[in-house]
PDB file of N, CA and C and ligand atoms in Angstrom:
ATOM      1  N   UNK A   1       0.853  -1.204   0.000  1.00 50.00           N
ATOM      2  CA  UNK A   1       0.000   0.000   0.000  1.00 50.00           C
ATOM      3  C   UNK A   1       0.878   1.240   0.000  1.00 50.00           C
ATOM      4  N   UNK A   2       0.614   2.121  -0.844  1.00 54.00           N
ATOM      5  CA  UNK A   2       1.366   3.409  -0.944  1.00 54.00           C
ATOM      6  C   UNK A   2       1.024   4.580  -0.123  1.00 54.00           C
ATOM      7  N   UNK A   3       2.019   5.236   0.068  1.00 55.00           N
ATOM      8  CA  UNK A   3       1.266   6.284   1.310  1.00 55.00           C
ATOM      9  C   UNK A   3       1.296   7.771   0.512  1.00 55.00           C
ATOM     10  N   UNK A   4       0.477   7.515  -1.016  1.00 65.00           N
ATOM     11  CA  UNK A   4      -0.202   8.559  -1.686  1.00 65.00           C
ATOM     12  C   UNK A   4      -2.113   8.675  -0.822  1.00 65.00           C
ATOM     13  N   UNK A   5      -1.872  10.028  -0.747  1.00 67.00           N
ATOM     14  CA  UNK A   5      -3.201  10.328  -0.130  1.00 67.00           C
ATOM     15  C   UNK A   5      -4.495  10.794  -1.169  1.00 67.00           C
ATOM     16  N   UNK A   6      -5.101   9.866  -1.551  1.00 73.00           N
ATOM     17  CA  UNK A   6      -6.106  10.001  -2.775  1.00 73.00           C
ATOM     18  C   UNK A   6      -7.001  11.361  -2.627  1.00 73.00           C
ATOM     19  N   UNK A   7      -7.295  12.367  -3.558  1.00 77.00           N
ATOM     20  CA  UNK A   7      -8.233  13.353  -3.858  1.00 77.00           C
ATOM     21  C   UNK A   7      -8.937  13.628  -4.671  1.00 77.00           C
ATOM     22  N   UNK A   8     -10.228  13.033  -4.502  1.00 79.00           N
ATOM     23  CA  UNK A   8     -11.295  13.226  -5.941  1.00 79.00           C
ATOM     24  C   UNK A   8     -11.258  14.308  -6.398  1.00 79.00           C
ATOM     25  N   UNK A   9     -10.971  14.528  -7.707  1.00 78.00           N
ATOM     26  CA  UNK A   9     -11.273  15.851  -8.095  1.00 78.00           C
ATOM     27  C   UNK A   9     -12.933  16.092  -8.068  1.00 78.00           C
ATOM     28  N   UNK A  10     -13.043  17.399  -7.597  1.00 79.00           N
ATOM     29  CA  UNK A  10     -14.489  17.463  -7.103  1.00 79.00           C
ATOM     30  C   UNK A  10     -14.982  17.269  -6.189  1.00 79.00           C
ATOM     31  N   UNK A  11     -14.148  16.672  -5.487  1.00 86.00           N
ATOM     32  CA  UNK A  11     -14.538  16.346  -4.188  1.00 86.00           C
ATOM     33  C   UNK A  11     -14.277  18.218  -3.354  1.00 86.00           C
ATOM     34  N   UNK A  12     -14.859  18.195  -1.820  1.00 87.00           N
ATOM     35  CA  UNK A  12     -14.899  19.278  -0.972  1.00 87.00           C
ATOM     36  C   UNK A  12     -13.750  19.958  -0.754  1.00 87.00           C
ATOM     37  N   UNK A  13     -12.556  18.929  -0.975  1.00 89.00           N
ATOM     38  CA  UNK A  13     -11.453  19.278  -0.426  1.00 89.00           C
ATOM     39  C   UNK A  13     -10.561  19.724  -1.505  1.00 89.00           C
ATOM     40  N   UNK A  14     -10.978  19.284  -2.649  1.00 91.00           N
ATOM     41  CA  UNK A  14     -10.253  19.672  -3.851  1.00 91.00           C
ATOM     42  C   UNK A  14     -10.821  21.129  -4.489  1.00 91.00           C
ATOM     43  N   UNK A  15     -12.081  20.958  -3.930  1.00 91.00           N
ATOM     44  CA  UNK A  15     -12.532  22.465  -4.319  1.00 91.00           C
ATOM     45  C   UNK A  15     -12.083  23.718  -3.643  1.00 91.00           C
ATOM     46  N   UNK A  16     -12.021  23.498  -2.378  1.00 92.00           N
ATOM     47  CA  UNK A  16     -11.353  24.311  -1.327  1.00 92.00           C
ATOM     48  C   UNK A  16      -9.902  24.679  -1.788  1.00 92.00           C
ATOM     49  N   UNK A  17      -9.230  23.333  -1.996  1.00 93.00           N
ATOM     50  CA  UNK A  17      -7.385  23.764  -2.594  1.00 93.00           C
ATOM     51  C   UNK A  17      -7.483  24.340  -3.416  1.00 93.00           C
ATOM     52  N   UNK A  18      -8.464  24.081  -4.409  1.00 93.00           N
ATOM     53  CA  UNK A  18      -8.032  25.055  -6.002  1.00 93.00           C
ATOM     54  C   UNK A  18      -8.732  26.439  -5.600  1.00 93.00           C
ATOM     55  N   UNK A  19     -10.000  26.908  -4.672  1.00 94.00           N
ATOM     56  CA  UNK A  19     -10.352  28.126  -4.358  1.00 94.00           C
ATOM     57  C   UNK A  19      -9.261  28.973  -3.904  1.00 94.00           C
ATOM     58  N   UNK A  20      -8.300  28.316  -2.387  1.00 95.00           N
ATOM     59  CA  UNK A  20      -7.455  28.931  -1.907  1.00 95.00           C
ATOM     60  C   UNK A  20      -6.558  29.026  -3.002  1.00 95.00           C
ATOM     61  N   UNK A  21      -5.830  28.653  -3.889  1.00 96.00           N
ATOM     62  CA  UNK A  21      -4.803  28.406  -4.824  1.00 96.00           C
ATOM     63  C   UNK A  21      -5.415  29.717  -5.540  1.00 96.00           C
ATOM     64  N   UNK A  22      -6.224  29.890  -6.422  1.00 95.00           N
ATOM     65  CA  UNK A  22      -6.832  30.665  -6.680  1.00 95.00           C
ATOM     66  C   UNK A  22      -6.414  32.230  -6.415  1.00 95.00           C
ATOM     67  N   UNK A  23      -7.130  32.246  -5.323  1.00 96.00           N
ATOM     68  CA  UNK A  23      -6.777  33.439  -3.891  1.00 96.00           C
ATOM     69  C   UNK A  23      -5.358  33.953  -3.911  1.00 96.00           C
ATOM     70  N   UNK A  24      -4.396  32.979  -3.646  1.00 97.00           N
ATOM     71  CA  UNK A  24      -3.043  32.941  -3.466  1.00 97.00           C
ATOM     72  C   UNK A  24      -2.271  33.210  -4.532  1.00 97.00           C
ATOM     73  N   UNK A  25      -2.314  32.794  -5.808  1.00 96.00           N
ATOM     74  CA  UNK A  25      -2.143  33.551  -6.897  1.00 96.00           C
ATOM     75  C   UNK A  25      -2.932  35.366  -7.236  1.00 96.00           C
ATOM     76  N   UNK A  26      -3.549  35.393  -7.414  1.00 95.00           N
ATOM     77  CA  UNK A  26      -4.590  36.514  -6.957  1.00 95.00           C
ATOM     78  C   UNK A  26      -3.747  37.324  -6.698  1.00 95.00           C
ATOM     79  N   UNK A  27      -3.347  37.111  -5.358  1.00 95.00           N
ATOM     80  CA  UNK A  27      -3.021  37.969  -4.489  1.00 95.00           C
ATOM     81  C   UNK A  27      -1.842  38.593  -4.693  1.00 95.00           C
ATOM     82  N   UNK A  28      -0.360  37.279  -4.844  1.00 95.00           N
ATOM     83  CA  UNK A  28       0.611  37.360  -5.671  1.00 95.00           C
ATOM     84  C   UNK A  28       1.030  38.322  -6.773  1.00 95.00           C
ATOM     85  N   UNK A  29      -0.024  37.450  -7.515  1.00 94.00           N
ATOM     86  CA  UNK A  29       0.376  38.792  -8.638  1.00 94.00           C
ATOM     87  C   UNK A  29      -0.568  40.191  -9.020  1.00 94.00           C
ATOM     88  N   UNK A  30      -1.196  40.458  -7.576  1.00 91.00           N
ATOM     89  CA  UNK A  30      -1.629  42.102  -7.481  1.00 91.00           C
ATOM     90  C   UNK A  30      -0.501  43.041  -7.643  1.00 91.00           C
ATOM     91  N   UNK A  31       0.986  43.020  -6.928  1.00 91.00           N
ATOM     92  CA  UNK A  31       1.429  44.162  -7.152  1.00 91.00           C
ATOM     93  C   UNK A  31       2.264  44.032  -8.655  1.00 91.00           C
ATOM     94  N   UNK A  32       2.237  43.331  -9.066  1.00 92.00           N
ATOM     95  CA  UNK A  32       2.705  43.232 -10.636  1.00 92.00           C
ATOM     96  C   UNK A  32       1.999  43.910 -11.424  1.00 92.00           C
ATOM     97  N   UNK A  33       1.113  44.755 -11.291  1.00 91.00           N
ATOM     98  CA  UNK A  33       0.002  45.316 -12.313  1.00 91.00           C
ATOM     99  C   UNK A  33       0.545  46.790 -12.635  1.00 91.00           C
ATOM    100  N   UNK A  34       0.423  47.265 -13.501  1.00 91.00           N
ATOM    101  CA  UNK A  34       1.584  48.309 -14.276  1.00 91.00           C
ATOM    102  C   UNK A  34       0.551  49.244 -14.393  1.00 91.00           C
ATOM    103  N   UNK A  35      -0.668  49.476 -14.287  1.00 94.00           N
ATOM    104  CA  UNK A  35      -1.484  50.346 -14.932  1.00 94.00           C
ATOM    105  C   UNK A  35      -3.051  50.493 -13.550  1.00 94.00           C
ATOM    106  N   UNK A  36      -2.918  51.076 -13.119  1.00 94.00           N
ATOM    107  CA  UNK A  36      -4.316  51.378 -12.021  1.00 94.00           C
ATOM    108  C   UNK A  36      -5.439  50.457 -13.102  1.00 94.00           C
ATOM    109  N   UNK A  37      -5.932  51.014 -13.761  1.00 95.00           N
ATOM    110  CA  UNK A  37      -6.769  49.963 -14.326  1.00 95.00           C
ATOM    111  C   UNK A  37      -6.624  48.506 -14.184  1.00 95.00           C
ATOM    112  N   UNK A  38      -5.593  47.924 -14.360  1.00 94.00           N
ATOM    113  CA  UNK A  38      -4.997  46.386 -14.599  1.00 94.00           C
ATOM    114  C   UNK A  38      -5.242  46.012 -12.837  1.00 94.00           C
ATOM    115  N   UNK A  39      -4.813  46.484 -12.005  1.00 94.00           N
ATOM    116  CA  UNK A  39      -4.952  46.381 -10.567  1.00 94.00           C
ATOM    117  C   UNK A  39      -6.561  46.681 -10.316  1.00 94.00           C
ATOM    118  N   UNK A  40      -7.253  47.273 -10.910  1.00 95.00           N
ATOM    119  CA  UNK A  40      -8.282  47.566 -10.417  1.00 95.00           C
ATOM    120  C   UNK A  40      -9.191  46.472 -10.986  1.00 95.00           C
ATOM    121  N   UNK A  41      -8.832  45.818 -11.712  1.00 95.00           N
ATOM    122  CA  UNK A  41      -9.680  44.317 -12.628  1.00 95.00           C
ATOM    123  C   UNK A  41      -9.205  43.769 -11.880  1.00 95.00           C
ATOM    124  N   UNK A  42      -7.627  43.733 -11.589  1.00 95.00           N
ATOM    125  CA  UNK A  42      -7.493  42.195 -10.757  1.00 95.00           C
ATOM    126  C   UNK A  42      -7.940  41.636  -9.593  1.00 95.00           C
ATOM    127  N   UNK A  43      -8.067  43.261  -8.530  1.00 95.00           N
ATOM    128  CA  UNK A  43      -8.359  42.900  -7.600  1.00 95.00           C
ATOM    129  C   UNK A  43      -9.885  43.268  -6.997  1.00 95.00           C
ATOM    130  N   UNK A  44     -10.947  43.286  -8.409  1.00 96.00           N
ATOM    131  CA  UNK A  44     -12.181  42.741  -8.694  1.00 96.00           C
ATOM    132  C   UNK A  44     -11.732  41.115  -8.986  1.00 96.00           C
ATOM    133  N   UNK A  45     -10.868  40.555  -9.622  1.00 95.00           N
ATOM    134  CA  UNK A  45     -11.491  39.244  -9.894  1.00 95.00           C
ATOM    135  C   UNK A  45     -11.011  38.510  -8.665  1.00 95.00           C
ATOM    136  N   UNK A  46      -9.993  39.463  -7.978  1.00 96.00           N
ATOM    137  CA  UNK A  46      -9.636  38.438  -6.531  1.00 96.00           C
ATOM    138  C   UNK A  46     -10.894  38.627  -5.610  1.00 96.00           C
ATOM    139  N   UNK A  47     -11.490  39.934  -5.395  1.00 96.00           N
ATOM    140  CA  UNK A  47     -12.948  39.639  -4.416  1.00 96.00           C
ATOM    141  C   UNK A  47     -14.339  38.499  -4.800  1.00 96.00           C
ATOM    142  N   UNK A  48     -13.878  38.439  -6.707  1.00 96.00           N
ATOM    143  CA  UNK A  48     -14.950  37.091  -6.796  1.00 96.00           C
ATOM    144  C   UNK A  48     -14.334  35.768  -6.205  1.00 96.00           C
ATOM    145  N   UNK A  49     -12.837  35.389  -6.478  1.00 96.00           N
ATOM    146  CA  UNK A  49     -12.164  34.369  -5.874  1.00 96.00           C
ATOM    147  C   UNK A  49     -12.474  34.559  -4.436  1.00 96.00           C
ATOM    148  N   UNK A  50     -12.199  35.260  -4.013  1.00 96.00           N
ATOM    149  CA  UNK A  50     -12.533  35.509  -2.288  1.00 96.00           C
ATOM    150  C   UNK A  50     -13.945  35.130  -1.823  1.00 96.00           C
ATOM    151  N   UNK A  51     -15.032  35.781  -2.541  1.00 95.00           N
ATOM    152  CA  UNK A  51     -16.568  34.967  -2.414  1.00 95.00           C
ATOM    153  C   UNK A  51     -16.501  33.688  -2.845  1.00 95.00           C
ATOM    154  N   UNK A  52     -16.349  33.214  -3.650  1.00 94.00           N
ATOM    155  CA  UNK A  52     -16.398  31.988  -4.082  1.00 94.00           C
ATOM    156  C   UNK A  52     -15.599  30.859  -2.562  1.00 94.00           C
ATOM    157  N   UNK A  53     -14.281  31.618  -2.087  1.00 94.00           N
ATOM    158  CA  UNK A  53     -13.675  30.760  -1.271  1.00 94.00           C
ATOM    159  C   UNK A  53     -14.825  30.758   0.062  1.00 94.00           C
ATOM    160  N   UNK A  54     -15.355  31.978   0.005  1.00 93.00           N
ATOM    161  CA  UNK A  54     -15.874  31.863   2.163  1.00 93.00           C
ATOM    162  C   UNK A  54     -17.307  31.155   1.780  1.00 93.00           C
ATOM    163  N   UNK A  55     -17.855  31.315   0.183  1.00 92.00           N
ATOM    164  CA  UNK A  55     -19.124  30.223  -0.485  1.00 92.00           C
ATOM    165  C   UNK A  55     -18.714  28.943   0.139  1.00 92.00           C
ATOM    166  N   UNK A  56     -17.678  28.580  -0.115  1.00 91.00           N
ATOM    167  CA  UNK A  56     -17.347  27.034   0.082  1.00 91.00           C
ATOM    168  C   UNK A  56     -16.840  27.001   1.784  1.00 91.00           C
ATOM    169  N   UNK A  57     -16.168  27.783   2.380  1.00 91.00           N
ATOM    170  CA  UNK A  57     -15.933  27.549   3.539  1.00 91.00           C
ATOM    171  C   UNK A  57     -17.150  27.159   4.365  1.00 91.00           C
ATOM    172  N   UNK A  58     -18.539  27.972   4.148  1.00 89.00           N
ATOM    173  CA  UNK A  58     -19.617  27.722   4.456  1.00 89.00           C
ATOM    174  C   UNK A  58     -19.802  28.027   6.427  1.00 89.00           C
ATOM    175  N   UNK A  59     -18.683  29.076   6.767  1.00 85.00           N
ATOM    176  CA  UNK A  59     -18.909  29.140   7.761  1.00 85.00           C
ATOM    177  C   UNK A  59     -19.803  29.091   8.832  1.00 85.00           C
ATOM    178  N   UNK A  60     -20.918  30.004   8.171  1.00 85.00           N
ATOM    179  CA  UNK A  60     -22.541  30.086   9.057  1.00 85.00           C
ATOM    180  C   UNK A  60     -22.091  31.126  10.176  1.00 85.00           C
ATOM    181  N   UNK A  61     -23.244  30.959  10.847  1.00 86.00           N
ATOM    182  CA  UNK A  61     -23.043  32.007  12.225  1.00 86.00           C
ATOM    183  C   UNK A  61     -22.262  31.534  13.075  1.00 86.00           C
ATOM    184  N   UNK A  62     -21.869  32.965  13.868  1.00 85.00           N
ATOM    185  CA  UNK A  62     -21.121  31.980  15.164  1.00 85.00           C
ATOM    186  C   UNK A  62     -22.220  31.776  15.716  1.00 85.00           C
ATOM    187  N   UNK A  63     -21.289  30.336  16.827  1.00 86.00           N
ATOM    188  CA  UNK A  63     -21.998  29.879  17.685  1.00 86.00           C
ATOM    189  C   UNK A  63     -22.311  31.036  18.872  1.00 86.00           C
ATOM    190  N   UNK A  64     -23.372  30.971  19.469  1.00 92.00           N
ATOM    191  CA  UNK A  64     -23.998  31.219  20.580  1.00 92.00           C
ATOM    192  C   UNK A  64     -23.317  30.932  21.865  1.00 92.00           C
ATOM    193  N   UNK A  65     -22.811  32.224  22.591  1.00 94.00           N
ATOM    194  CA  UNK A  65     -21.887  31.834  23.668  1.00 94.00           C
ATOM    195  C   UNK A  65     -22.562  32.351  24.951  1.00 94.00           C
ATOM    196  N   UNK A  66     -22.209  32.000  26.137  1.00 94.00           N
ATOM    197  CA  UNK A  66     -22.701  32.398  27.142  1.00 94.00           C
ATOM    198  C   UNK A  66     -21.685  32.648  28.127  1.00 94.00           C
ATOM    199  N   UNK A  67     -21.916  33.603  29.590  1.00 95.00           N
ATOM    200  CA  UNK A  67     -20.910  33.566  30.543  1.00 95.00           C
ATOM    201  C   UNK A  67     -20.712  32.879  31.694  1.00 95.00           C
ATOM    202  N   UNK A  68     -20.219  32.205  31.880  1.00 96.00           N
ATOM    203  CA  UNK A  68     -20.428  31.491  33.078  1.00 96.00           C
ATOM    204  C   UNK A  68     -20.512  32.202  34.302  1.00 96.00           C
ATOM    205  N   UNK A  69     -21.805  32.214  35.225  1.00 95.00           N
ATOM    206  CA  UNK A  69     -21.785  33.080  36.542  1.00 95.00           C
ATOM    207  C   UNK A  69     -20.285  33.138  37.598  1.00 95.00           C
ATOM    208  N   UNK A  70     -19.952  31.835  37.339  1.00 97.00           N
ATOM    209  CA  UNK A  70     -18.721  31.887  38.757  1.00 97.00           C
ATOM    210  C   UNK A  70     -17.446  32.412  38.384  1.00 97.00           C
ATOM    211  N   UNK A  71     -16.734  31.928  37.273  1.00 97.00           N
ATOM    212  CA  UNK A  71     -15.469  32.501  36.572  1.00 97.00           C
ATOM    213  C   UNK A  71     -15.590  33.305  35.268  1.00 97.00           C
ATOM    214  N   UNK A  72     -16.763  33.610  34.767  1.00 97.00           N
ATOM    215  CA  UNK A  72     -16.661  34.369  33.702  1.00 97.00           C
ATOM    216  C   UNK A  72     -16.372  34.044  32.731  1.00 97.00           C
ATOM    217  N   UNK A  73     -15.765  32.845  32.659  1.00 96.00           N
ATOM    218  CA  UNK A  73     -15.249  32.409  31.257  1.00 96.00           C
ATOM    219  C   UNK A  73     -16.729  32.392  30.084  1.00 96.00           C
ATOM    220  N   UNK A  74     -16.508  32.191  29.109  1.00 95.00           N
ATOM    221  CA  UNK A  74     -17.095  32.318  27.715  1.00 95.00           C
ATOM    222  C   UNK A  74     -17.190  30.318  27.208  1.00 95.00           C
ATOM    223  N   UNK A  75     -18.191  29.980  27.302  1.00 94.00           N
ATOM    224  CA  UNK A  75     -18.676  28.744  27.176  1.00 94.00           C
ATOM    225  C   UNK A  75     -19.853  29.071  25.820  1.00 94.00           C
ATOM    226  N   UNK A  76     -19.970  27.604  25.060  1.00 93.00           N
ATOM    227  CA  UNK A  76     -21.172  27.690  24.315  1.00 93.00           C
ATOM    228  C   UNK A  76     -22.324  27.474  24.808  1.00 93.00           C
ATOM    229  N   UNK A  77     -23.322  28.615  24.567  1.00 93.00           N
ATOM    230  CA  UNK A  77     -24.460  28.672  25.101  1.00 93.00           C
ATOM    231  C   UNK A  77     -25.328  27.384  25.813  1.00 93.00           C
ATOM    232  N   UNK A  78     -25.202  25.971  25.056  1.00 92.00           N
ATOM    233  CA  UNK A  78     -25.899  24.725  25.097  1.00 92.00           C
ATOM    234  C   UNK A  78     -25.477  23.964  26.060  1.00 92.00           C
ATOM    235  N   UNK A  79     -24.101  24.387  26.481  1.00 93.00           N
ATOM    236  CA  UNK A  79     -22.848  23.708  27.254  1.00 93.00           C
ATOM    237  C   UNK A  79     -23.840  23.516  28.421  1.00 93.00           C
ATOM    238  N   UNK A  80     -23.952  22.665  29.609  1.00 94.00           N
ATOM    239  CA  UNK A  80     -24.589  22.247  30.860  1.00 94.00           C
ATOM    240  C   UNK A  80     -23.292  21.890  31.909  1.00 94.00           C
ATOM    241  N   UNK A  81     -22.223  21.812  31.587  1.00 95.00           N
ATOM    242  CA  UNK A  81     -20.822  22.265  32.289  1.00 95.00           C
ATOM    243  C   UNK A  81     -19.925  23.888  31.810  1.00 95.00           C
ATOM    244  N   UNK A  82     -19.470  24.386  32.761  1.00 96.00           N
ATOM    245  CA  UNK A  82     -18.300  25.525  32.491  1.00 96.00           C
ATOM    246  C   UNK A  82     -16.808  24.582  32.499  1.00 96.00           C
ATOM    247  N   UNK A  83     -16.714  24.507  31.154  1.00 94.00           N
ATOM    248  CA  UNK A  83     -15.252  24.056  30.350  1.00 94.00           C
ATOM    249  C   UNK A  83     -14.136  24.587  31.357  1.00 94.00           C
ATOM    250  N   UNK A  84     -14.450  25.654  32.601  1.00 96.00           N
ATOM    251  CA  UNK A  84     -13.110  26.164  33.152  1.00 96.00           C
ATOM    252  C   UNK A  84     -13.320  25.912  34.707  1.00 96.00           C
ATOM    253  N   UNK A  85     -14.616  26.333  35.427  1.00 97.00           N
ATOM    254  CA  UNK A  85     -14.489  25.823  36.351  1.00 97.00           C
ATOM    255  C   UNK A  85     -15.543  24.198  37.101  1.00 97.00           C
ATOM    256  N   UNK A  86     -16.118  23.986  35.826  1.00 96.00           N
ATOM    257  CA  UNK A  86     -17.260  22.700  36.026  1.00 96.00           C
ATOM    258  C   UNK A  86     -18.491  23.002  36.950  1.00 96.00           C
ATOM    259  N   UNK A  87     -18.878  24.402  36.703  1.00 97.00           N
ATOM    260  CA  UNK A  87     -19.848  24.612  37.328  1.00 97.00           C
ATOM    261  C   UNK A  87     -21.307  23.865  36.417  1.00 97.00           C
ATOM    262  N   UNK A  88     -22.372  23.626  37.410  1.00 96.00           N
ATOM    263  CA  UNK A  88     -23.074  22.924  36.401  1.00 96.00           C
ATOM    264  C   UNK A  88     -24.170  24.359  36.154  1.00 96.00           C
ATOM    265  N   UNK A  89     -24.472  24.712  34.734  1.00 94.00           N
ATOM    266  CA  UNK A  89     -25.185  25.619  34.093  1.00 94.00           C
ATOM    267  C   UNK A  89     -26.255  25.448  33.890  1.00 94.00           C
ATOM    268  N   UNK A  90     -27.669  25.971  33.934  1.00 90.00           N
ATOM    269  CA  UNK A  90     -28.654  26.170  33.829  1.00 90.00           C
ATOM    270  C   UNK A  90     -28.739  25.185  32.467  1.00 90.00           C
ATOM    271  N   UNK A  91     -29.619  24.962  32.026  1.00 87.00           N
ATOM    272  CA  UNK A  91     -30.326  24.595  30.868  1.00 87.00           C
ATOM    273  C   UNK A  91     -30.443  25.856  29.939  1.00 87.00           C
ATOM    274  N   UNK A  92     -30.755  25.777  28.865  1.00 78.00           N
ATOM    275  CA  UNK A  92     -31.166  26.895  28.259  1.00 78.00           C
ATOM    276  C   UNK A  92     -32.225  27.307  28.011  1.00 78.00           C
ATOM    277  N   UNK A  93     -33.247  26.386  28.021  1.00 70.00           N
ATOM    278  CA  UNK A  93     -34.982  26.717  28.183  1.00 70.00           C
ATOM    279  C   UNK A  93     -35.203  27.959  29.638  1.00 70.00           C
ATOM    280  N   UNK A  94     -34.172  27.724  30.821  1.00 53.00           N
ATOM    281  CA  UNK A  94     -33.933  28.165  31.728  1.00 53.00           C
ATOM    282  C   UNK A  94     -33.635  29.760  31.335  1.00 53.00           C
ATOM    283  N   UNK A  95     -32.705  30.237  30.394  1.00 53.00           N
ATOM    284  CA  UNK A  95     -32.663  31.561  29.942  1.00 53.00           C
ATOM    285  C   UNK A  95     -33.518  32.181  29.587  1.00 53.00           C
ATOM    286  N   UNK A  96     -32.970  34.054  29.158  1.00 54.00           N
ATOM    287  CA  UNK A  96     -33.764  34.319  29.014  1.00 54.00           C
ATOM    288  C   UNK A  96     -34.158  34.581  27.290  1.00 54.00           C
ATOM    289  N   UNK A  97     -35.179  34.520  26.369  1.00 49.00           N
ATOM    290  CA  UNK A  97     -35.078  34.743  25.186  1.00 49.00           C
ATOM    291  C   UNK A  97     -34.461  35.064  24.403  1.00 49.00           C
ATOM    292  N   UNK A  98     -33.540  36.172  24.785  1.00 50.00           N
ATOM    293  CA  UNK A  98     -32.693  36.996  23.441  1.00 50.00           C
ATOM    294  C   UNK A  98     -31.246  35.652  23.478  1.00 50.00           C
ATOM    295  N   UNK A  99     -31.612  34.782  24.269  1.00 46.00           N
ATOM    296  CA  UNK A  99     -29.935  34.114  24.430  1.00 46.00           C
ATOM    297  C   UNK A  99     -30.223  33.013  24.051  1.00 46.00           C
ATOM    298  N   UNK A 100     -31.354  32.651  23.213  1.00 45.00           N
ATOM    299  CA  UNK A 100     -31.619  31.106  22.545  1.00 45.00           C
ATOM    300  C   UNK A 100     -31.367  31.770  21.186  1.00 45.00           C
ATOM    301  N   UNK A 101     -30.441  30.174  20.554  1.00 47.00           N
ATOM    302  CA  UNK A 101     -30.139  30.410  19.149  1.00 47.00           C
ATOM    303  C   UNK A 101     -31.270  30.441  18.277  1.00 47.00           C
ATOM    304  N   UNK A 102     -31.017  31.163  17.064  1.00 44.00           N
ATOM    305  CA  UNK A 102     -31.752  31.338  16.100  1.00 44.00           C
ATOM    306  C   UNK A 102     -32.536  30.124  15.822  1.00 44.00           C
ATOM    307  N   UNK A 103     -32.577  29.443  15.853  1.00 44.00           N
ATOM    308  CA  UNK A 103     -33.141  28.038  15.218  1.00 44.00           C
ATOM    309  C   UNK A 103     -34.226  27.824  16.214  1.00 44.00           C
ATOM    310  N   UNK A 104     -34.138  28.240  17.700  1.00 42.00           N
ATOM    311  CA  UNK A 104     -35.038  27.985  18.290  1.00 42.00           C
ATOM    312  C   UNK A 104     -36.445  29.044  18.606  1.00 42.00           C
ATOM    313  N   UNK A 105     -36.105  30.270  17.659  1.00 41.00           N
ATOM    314  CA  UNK A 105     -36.719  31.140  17.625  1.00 41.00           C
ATOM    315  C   UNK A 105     -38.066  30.927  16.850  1.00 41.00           C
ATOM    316  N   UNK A 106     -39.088  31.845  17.606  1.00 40.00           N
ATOM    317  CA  UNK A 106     -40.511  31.475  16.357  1.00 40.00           C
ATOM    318  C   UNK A 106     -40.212  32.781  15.579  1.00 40.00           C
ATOM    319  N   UNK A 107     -40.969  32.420  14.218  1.00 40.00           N
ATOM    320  CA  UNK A 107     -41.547  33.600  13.055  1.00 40.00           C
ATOM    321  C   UNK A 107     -41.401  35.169  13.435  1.00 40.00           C
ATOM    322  N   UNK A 108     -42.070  34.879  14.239  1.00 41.00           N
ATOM    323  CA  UNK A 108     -42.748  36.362  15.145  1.00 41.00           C
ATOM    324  C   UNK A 108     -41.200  37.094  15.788  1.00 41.00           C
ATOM    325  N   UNK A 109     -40.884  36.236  16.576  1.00 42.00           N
ATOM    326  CA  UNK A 109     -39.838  36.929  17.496  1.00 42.00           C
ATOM    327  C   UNK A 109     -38.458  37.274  16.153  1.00 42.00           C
ATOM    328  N   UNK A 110     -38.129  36.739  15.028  1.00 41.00           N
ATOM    329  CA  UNK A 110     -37.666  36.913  13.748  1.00 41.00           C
ATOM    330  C   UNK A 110     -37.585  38.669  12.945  1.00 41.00           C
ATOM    331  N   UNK A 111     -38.962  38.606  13.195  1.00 38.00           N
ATOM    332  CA  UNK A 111     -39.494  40.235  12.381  1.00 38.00           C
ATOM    333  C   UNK A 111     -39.089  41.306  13.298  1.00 38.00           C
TER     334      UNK A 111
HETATM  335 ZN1   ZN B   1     -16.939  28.653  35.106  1.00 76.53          ZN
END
């Protein structure tokens, strides 16, 4: 068995390398541009490369964080332990509205 690491082309990960690759060239050869115009196309076609890359990164929102009452630390909202001092945390049905994630929101509270 060879210790080549197989990559479908097309696959998620191959799309991602050639986006960043993309980008990285892009970027490269921005100050090579001889003419304000020529720079000003290129680095229009690097902000479409740039959408196209955070398209595929597919980040989403951040997560929903909360504070922990005893040490303050910054935990995810859902967490039922504090990651710093193991305090045990409320539930989140237990909070108050504005601190439940989007998903658990109705229509109404949306508008
Ligand atoms: Zn804590």
């Amino acid at each position: 068995m060879s210790n080549v690491h197989l990559e479908l082309p097309g696959s998620d990960r191959a799309l991602l390398r050639r986006a960043v690759h993309a980008v990285e060239q892009q970027l490269s050869a921005l100050p090579g541009h001889s003419t304000l115009d020529a720079y000003r196309a290129a680095a229009a076609d690097l902000a479409v490369s740039w959408a196209a890359l955070c398209k595929l990164l597919a980040l989403g929102e951040a997560a929903p964080l909360r504070e922990c009452p005893r040490c303050h630390h910054l935990g995810m909202s859902t967490a039922t332990l504090c990651g710093y001092c193991w305090l045990r945390l409320p539930l989140l049905s237990a909070m108050t509205s504005d601190a439940k994630p989007a998903s658990a929101q109705t229509a109404s509270e949306r508008s």
